[in-house]
GROMACS .gro file of N, CA, C and O in nm:
model
  372
    1MET      N    1  -2.054  -1.400   0.109
    1MET     CA    2  -1.958  -1.399   0.218
    1MET      C    3  -1.826  -1.339   0.167
    1MET      O    4  -1.780  -1.372   0.060
    2ILE      N    5  -1.769  -1.252   0.247
    2ILE     CA    6  -1.641  -1.189   0.212
    2ILE      C    7  -1.528  -1.282   0.256
    2ILE      O    8  -1.528  -1.330   0.370
    3LEU      N    9  -1.434  -1.305   0.168
    3LEU     CA   10  -1.321  -1.393   0.199
    3LEU      C   11  -1.232  -1.332   0.307
    3LEU      O   12  -1.210  -1.210   0.309
    4GLN      N   13  -1.180  -1.417   0.394
    4GLN     CA   14  -1.091  -1.371   0.501
    4GLN      C   15  -0.969  -1.300   0.444
    4GLN      O   16  -0.922  -1.202   0.501
    5SER      N   17  -0.918  -1.345   0.332
    5SER     CA   18  -0.799  -1.282   0.272
    5SER      C   19  -0.827  -1.137   0.236
    5SER      O   20  -0.740  -1.051   0.251
    6PHE      N   21  -0.949  -1.107   0.191
    6PHE     CA   22  -0.985  -0.969   0.159
    6PHE      C   23  -0.997  -0.885   0.286
    6PHE      O   24  -0.952  -0.769   0.290
    7LEU      N   25  -1.056  -0.941   0.391
    7LEU     CA   26  -1.064  -0.870   0.519
    7LEU      C   27  -0.924  -0.838   0.572
    7LEU      O   28  -0.899  -0.730   0.625
    8ASN      N   29  -0.832  -0.933   0.555
    8ASN     CA   30  -0.693  -0.910   0.597
    8ASN      C   31  -0.630  -0.796   0.518
    8ASN      O   32  -0.556  -0.716   0.573
    9GLU      N   33  -0.659  -0.790   0.387
    9GLU     CA   34  -0.606  -0.680   0.304
    9GLU      C   35  -0.660  -0.546   0.351
    9GLU      O   36  -0.586  -0.447   0.354
   10LEU      N   37  -0.787  -0.541   0.386
   10LEU     CA   38  -0.846  -0.417   0.436
   10LEU      C   39  -0.783  -0.375   0.569
   10LEU      O   40  -0.758  -0.257   0.594
   11ALA      N   41  -0.754  -0.471   0.654
   11ALA     CA   42  -0.687  -0.442   0.781
   11ALA      C   43  -0.546  -0.390   0.755
   11ALA      O   44  -0.501  -0.297   0.822
   12GLN      N   45  -0.476  -0.448   0.658
   12GLN     CA   46  -0.342  -0.401   0.622
   12GLN      C   47  -0.348  -0.257   0.571
   12GLN      O   48  -0.265  -0.174   0.607
   13TYR      N   49  -0.448  -0.226   0.490
   13TYR     CA   50  -0.466  -0.090   0.440
   13TYR      C   51  -0.489   0.007   0.557
   13TYR      O   52  -0.431   0.115   0.563
   14THR      N   53  -0.572  -0.034   0.652
   14THR     CA   54  -0.599   0.048   0.770
   14THR      C   55  -0.472   0.070   0.850
   14THR      O   56  -0.444   0.182   0.896
   15ASN      N   57  -0.393  -0.034   0.866
   15ASN     CA   58  -0.266  -0.025   0.938
   15ASN      C   59  -0.175   0.080   0.873
   15ASN      O   60  -0.113   0.161   0.942
   16GLU      N   61  -0.168   0.078   0.742
   16GLU     CA   62  -0.083   0.174   0.670
   16GLU      C   63  -0.140   0.315   0.675
   16GLU      O   64  -0.066   0.412   0.676
   17LYS      N   65  -0.272   0.326   0.678
   17LYS     CA   66  -0.339   0.456   0.675
   17LYS      C   67  -0.327   0.531   0.807
   17LYS      O   68  -0.305   0.652   0.809
   18VAL      N   69  -0.343   0.461   0.920
   18VAL     CA   70  -0.341   0.527   1.051
   18VAL      C   71  -0.197   0.561   1.089
   18VAL      O   72  -0.113   0.472   1.102
   19THR      N   73  -0.170   0.690   1.106
   19THR     CA   74  -0.035   0.733   1.142
   19THR      C   75  -0.028   0.808   1.275
   19THR      O   76   0.081   0.832   1.326
   20LYS      N   77  -0.145   0.846   1.329
   20LYS     CA   78  -0.142   0.920   1.455
   20LYS      C   79  -0.276   0.911   1.527
   20LYS      O   80  -0.379   0.885   1.466
   21ALA      N   81  -0.269   0.934   1.657
   21ALA     CA   82  -0.388   0.948   1.740
   21ALA      C   83  -0.394   1.094   1.782
   21ALA      O   84  -0.292   1.153   1.817
   22VAL      N   85  -0.513   1.153   1.775
   22VAL     CA   86  -0.531   1.292   1.816
   22VAL      C   87  -0.633   1.293   1.929
   22VAL      O   88  -0.745   1.243   1.915
   23LEU      N   89  -0.591   1.351   2.042
   23LEU     CA   90  -0.677   1.356   2.161
   23LEU      C   91  -0.737   1.495   2.175
   23LEU      O   92  -0.666   1.596   2.164
   24ASN      N   93  -0.865   1.498   2.200
   24ASN     CA   94  -0.939   1.623   2.222
   24ASN      C   95  -0.923   1.722   2.107
   24ASN      O   96  -0.933   1.843   2.127
   25GLY      N   97  -0.893   1.672   1.990
   25GLY     CA   98  -0.882   1.758   1.872
   25GLY      C   99  -0.753   1.835   1.860
   25GLY      O  100  -0.731   1.903   1.760
   26THR      N  101  -0.663   1.824   1.960
   26THR     CA  102  -0.541   1.906   1.956
   26THR      C  103  -0.412   1.832   1.985
   26THR      O  104  -0.309   1.863   1.927
   27TYR      N  105  -0.413   1.737   2.077
   27TYR     CA  106  -0.288   1.672   2.118
   27TYR      C  107  -0.261   1.551   2.030
   27TYR      O  108  -0.337   1.454   2.032
   28GLU      N  109  -0.152   1.557   1.952
   28GLU     CA  110  -0.118   1.450   1.858
   28GLU      C  111  -0.014   1.354   1.913
   28GLU      O  112   0.084   1.397   1.973
   29ILE      N  113  -0.038   1.227   1.891
   29ILE     CA  114   0.058   1.122   1.926
   29ILE      C  115   0.088   1.046   1.798
   29ILE      O  116  -0.002   0.987   1.737
   30SER      N  117   0.213   1.050   1.756
   30SER     CA  118   0.249   0.981   1.631
   30SER      C  119   0.346   0.865   1.655
   30SER      O  120   0.385   0.797   1.561
   31THR      N  121   0.380   0.842   1.782
   31THR     CA  122   0.466   0.729   1.817
   31THR      C  123   0.384   0.626   1.893
   31THR      O  124   0.333   0.653   2.001
   32PHE      N  125   0.370   0.510   1.831
   32PHE     CA  126   0.296   0.401   1.893
   32PHE      C  127   0.394   0.307   1.962
   32PHE      O  128   0.496   0.271   1.903
   33GLN      N  129   0.365   0.268   2.086
   33GLN     CA  130   0.450   0.171   2.154
   33GLN      C  131   0.431   0.034   2.091
   33GLN      O  132   0.524  -0.045   2.083
   34VAL      N  133   0.309   0.006   2.048
   34VAL     CA  134   0.277  -0.117   1.977
   34VAL      C  135   0.186  -0.080   1.861
   34VAL      O  136   0.090  -0.004   1.879
   35LYS      N  137   0.218  -0.130   1.744
   35LYS     CA  138   0.128  -0.119   1.628
   35LYS      C  139   0.144  -0.251   1.556
   35LYS      O  140   0.241  -0.274   1.485
   36GLN      N  141   0.050  -0.341   1.578
   36GLN     CA  142   0.065  -0.480   1.538
   36GLN      C  143  -0.060  -0.526   1.462
   36GLN      O  144  -0.172  -0.504   1.506
   37LEU      N  145  -0.037  -0.591   1.350
   37LEU     CA  146  -0.146  -0.644   1.269
   37LEU      C  147  -0.144  -0.796   1.277
   37LEU      O  148  -0.041  -0.858   1.252
   38THR      N  149  -0.257  -0.854   1.314
   38THR     CA  150  -0.273  -0.999   1.317
   38THR      C  151  -0.398  -1.032   1.238
   38THR      O  152  -0.509  -1.000   1.282
   39ASP      N  153  -0.379  -1.093   1.122
   39ASP     CA  154  -0.491  -1.125   1.032
   39ASP      C  155  -0.572  -0.998   1.005
   39ASP      O  156  -0.522  -0.907   0.943
   40SER      N  157  -0.694  -0.991   1.054
   40SER     CA  158  -0.778  -0.874   1.026
   40SER      C  159  -0.798  -0.785   1.150
   40SER      O  160  -0.892  -0.708   1.157
   41THR      N  161  -0.705  -0.794   1.246
   41THR     CA  162  -0.714  -0.712   1.367
   41THR      C  163  -0.587  -0.629   1.384
   41THR      O  164  -0.477  -0.680   1.381
   42LEU      N  165  -0.608  -0.499   1.401
   42LEU     CA  166  -0.499  -0.405   1.423
   42LEU      C  167  -0.501  -0.361   1.568
   42LEU      O  168  -0.604  -0.317   1.619
   43LEU      N  169  -0.390  -0.377   1.638
   43LEU     CA  170  -0.375  -0.335   1.777
   43LEU      C  171  -0.275  -0.221   1.783
   43LEU      O  172  -0.165  -0.231   1.727
   44MET      N  173  -0.314  -0.113   1.849
   44MET     CA  174  -0.225   0.002   1.870
   44MET      C  175  -0.225   0.037   2.018
   44MET      O  176  -0.330   0.038   2.081
   45GLU      N  177  -0.106   0.062   2.070
   45GLU     CA  178  -0.091   0.111   2.207
   45GLU      C  179  -0.006   0.236   2.201
   45GLU      O  180   0.094   0.241   2.129
   46TYR      N  181  -0.045   0.336   2.280
   46TYR     CA  182   0.032   0.460   2.283
   46TYR      C  183   0.023   0.523   2.422
   46TYR      O  184  -0.073   0.503   2.496
   47LEU      N  185   0.128   0.596   2.454
   47LEU     CA  186   0.142   0.658   2.586
   47LEU      C  187   0.085   0.799   2.583
   47LEU      O  188   0.115   0.877   2.493
   48VAL      N  189   0.004   0.829   2.683
   48VAL     CA  190  -0.047   0.965   2.704
   48VAL      C  191   0.020   1.018   2.830
   48VAL      O  192  -0.012   0.974   2.941
   49PRO      N  193   0.117   1.109   2.817
   49PRO     CA  194   0.183   1.165   2.935
   49PRO      C  195   0.083   1.246   3.019
   49PRO      O  196  -0.002   1.317   2.964
   50ALA      N  197   0.093   1.234   3.150
   50ALA     CA  198   0.000   1.302   3.240
   50ALA      C  199  -0.002   1.453   3.219
   50ALA      O  200  -0.107   1.516   3.233
   51GLU      N  201   0.112   1.511   3.184
   51GLU     CA  202   0.117   1.656   3.167
   51GLU      C  203   0.058   1.704   3.035
   51GLU      O  204   0.040   1.823   3.013
   52SER      N  205   0.022   1.612   2.945
   52SER     CA  206  -0.029   1.651   2.813
   52SER      C  207  -0.177   1.693   2.817
   52SER      O  208  -0.214   1.792   2.755
   53VAL      N  209  -0.259   1.616   2.886
   53VAL     CA  210  -0.402   1.647   2.898
   53VAL      C  211  -0.449   1.600   3.035
   53VAL      O  212  -0.396   1.503   3.089
   54SER      N  213  -0.549   1.667   3.091
   54SER     CA  214  -0.601   1.625   3.222
   54SER      C  215  -0.713   1.523   3.207
   54SER      O  216  -0.740   1.445   3.299
   55GLU      N  217  -0.779   1.526   3.092
   55GLU     CA  218  -0.882   1.428   3.062
   55GLU      C  219  -0.894   1.415   2.910
   55GLU      O  220  -0.859   1.507   2.836
   56ILE      N  221  -0.943   1.299   2.868
   56ILE     CA  222  -0.962   1.275   2.725
   56ILE      C  223  -1.111   1.261   2.700
   56ILE      O  224  -1.179   1.182   2.766
   57THR      N  225  -1.162   1.342   2.607
   57THR     CA  226  -1.304   1.335   2.573
   57THR      C  227  -1.327   1.293   2.428
   57THR      O  228  -1.439   1.261   2.391
   58LEU      N  229  -1.220   1.296   2.347
   58LEU     CA  230  -1.232   1.257   2.207
   58LEU      C  231  -1.101   1.192   2.163
   58LEU      O  232  -0.993   1.248   2.187
   59ILE      N  233  -1.111   1.074   2.103
   59ILE     CA  234  -0.995   1.008   2.045
   59ILE      C  235  -1.021   0.992   1.896
   59ILE      O  236  -1.122   0.931   1.856
   60GLU      N  237  -0.932   1.046   1.814
   60GLU     CA  238  -0.942   1.030   1.670
   60GLU      C  239  -0.815   0.963   1.619
   60GLU      O  240  -0.705   1.000   1.660
   61LEU      N  241  -0.831   0.865   1.534
   61LEU     CA  242  -0.718   0.807   1.463
   61LEU      C  243  -0.718   0.872   1.326
   61LEU      O  244  -0.822   0.878   1.260
   62LYS      N  245  -0.600   0.921   1.283
   62LYS     CA  246  -0.594   0.997   1.159
   62LYS      C  247  -0.483   0.946   1.068
   62LYS      O  248  -0.386   0.885   1.113
   63SER      N  249  -0.499   0.979   0.941
   63SER     CA  250  -0.396   0.950   0.842
   63SER      C  251  -0.293   1.062   0.844
   63SER      O  252  -0.311   1.165   0.910
   64ALA      N  253  -0.186   1.044   0.768
   64ALA     CA  254  -0.080   1.146   0.760
   64ALA      C  255  -0.134   1.279   0.708
   64ALA      O  256  -0.087   1.386   0.747
   65SER      N  257  -0.236   1.273   0.621
   65SER     CA  258  -0.293   1.396   0.565
   65SER      C  259  -0.396   1.461   0.656
   65SER      O  260  -0.450   1.565   0.624
   66GLY      N  261  -0.426   1.396   0.769
   66GLY     CA  262  -0.521   1.452   0.864
   66GLY      C  263  -0.663   1.400   0.849
   66GLY      O  264  -0.753   1.443   0.922
   67THR      N  265  -0.684   1.307   0.758
   67THR     CA  266  -0.817   1.248   0.741
   67THR      C  267  -0.850   1.160   0.861
   67THR      O  268  -0.769   1.077   0.901
   68VAL      N  269  -0.969   1.178   0.917
   68VAL     CA  270  -1.012   1.097   1.031
   68VAL      C  271  -1.049   0.957   0.983
   68VAL      O  272  -1.131   0.940   0.893
   69VAL      N  273  -0.986   0.857   1.043
   69VAL     CA  274  -1.014   0.717   1.013
   69VAL      C  275  -1.114   0.661   1.115
   69VAL      O  276  -1.200   0.582   1.082
   70SER      N  277  -1.102   0.705   1.239
   70SER     CA  278  -1.188   0.658   1.347
   70SER      C  279  -1.206   0.772   1.447
   70SER      O  280  -1.111   0.846   1.475
   71SER      N  281  -1.325   0.784   1.503
   71SER     CA  282  -1.354   0.889   1.601
   71SER      C  283  -1.438   0.830   1.713
   71SER      O  284  -1.539   0.763   1.686
   72ASN      N  285  -1.395   0.854   1.838
   72ASN     CA  286  -1.467   0.800   1.954
   72ASN      C  287  -1.478   0.904   2.063
   72ASN      O  288  -1.377   0.959   2.109
   73ASN      N  289  -1.602   0.932   2.106
   73ASN     CA  290  -1.624   1.017   2.223
   73ASN      C  291  -1.606   0.930   2.346
   73ASN      O  292  -1.664   0.821   2.355
   74VAL      N  293  -1.524   0.977   2.439
   74VAL     CA  294  -1.492   0.900   2.560
   74VAL      C  295  -1.483   0.996   2.678
   74VAL      O  296  -1.486   1.118   2.662
   75TYR      N  297  -1.470   0.941   2.796
   75TYR     CA  298  -1.432   1.020   2.913
   75TYR      C  299  -1.328   0.941   2.989
   75TYR      O  300  -1.358   0.839   3.051
   76ILE      N  301  -1.203   0.986   2.981
   76ILE     CA  302  -1.093   0.920   3.049
   76ILE      C  303  -1.015   1.026   3.127
   76ILE      O  304  -0.946   1.109   3.067
   77PRO      N  305  -1.025   1.026   3.260
   77PRO     CA  306  -0.940   1.117   3.339
   77PRO      C  307  -0.795   1.069   3.330
   77PRO      O  308  -0.768   0.949   3.334
   78VAL      N  309  -0.702   1.162   3.317
   78VAL     CA  310  -0.560   1.127   3.307
   78VAL      C  311  -0.490   1.188   3.429
   78VAL      O  312  -0.461   1.307   3.432
   79THR      N  313  -0.465   1.103   3.529
   79THR     CA  314  -0.401   1.151   3.652
   79THR      C  315  -0.255   1.110   3.660
   79THR      O  316  -0.181   1.158   3.745
   80SER      N  317  -0.215   1.017   3.574
   80SER     CA  318  -0.076   0.975   3.565
   80SER      C  319  -0.053   0.931   3.420
   80SER      O  320  -0.147   0.922   3.341
   81ASP      N  321   0.073   0.906   3.385
   81ASP     CA  322   0.100   0.858   3.250
   81ASP      C  323   0.010   0.737   3.223
   81ASP      O  324  -0.002   0.648   3.306
   82THR      N  325  -0.055   0.738   3.107
   82THR     CA  326  -0.156   0.638   3.076
   82THR      C  327  -0.128   0.575   2.940
   82THR      O  328  -0.098   0.645   2.844
   83ILE      N  329  -0.138   0.444   2.933
   83ILE     CA  330  -0.125   0.373   2.806
   83ILE      C  331  -0.264   0.340   2.757
   83ILE      O  332  -0.342   0.276   2.828
   84LEU      N  333  -0.295   0.385   2.637
   84LEU     CA  334  -0.423   0.353   2.574
   84LEU      C  335  -0.403   0.243   2.472
   84LEU      O  336  -0.305   0.244   2.397
   85LYS      N  337  -0.495   0.149   2.470
   85LYS     CA  338  -0.496   0.042   2.370
   85LYS      C  339  -0.615   0.065   2.278
   85LYS      O  340  -0.726   0.092   2.326
   86HIS      N  341  -0.590   0.056   2.151
   86HIS     CA  342  -0.695   0.078   2.052
   86HIS      C  343  -0.693  -0.040   1.957
   86HIS      O  344  -0.589  -0.069   1.898
   87THR      N  345  -0.805  -0.109   1.943
   87THR     CA  346  -0.813  -0.226   1.855
   87THR      C  347  -0.915  -0.199   1.746
   87THR      O  348  -1.027  -0.155   1.774
   88ILE      N  349  -0.876  -0.228   1.622
   88ILE     CA  350  -0.967  -0.221   1.509
   88ILE      C  351  -0.973  -0.360   1.447
   88ILE      O  352  -0.870  -0.413   1.406
   89THR      N  353  -1.093  -0.417   1.442
   89THR     CA  354  -1.111  -0.548   1.380
   89THR      C  355  -1.196  -0.529   1.254
   89THR      O  356  -1.306  -0.473   1.260
   90VAL      N  357  -1.143  -0.573   1.142
   90VAL     CA  358  -1.214  -0.566   1.016
   90VAL      C  359  -1.289  -0.697   0.998
   90VAL      O  360  -1.228  -0.803   0.997
   91LYS      N  361  -1.423  -0.686   0.989
   91LYS     CA  362  -1.502  -0.808   0.973
   91LYS      C  363  -1.627  -0.779   0.892
   91LYS      O  364  -1.667  -0.663   0.876
   92GLU      N  365  -1.687  -0.884   0.844
   92GLU     CA  366  -1.810  -0.871   0.768
   92GLU      C  367  -1.924  -0.837   0.863
   92GLU      O  368  -1.933  -0.893   0.972
   93GLY      N  369  -2.007  -0.742   0.823
   93GLY     CA  370  -2.112  -0.695   0.913
   93GLY      C  371  -2.245  -0.758   0.896
   93GLY      O  372  -2.281  -0.844   0.829
   0.00000   0.00000   0.00000
């Protein structure tokens, strides 16, 4: 069994590593309205302005160097300013 304290450390590392969200491979968001770590769960919220993209088909969380930390294929139409919430929970599998 992995100790909770180690899972929390991994979540902290992930929190420090993720610096931006990239939508559809091109539109970068580096300002998070919320970026909060609670134990082993990281919550991020960010605003997608309606004029930036008409739909979202790919969400990537990346490090400052551009390394992909998380990648998700999605379909989200953007008809008005939209707040996206992204949660990463580090747990034993």
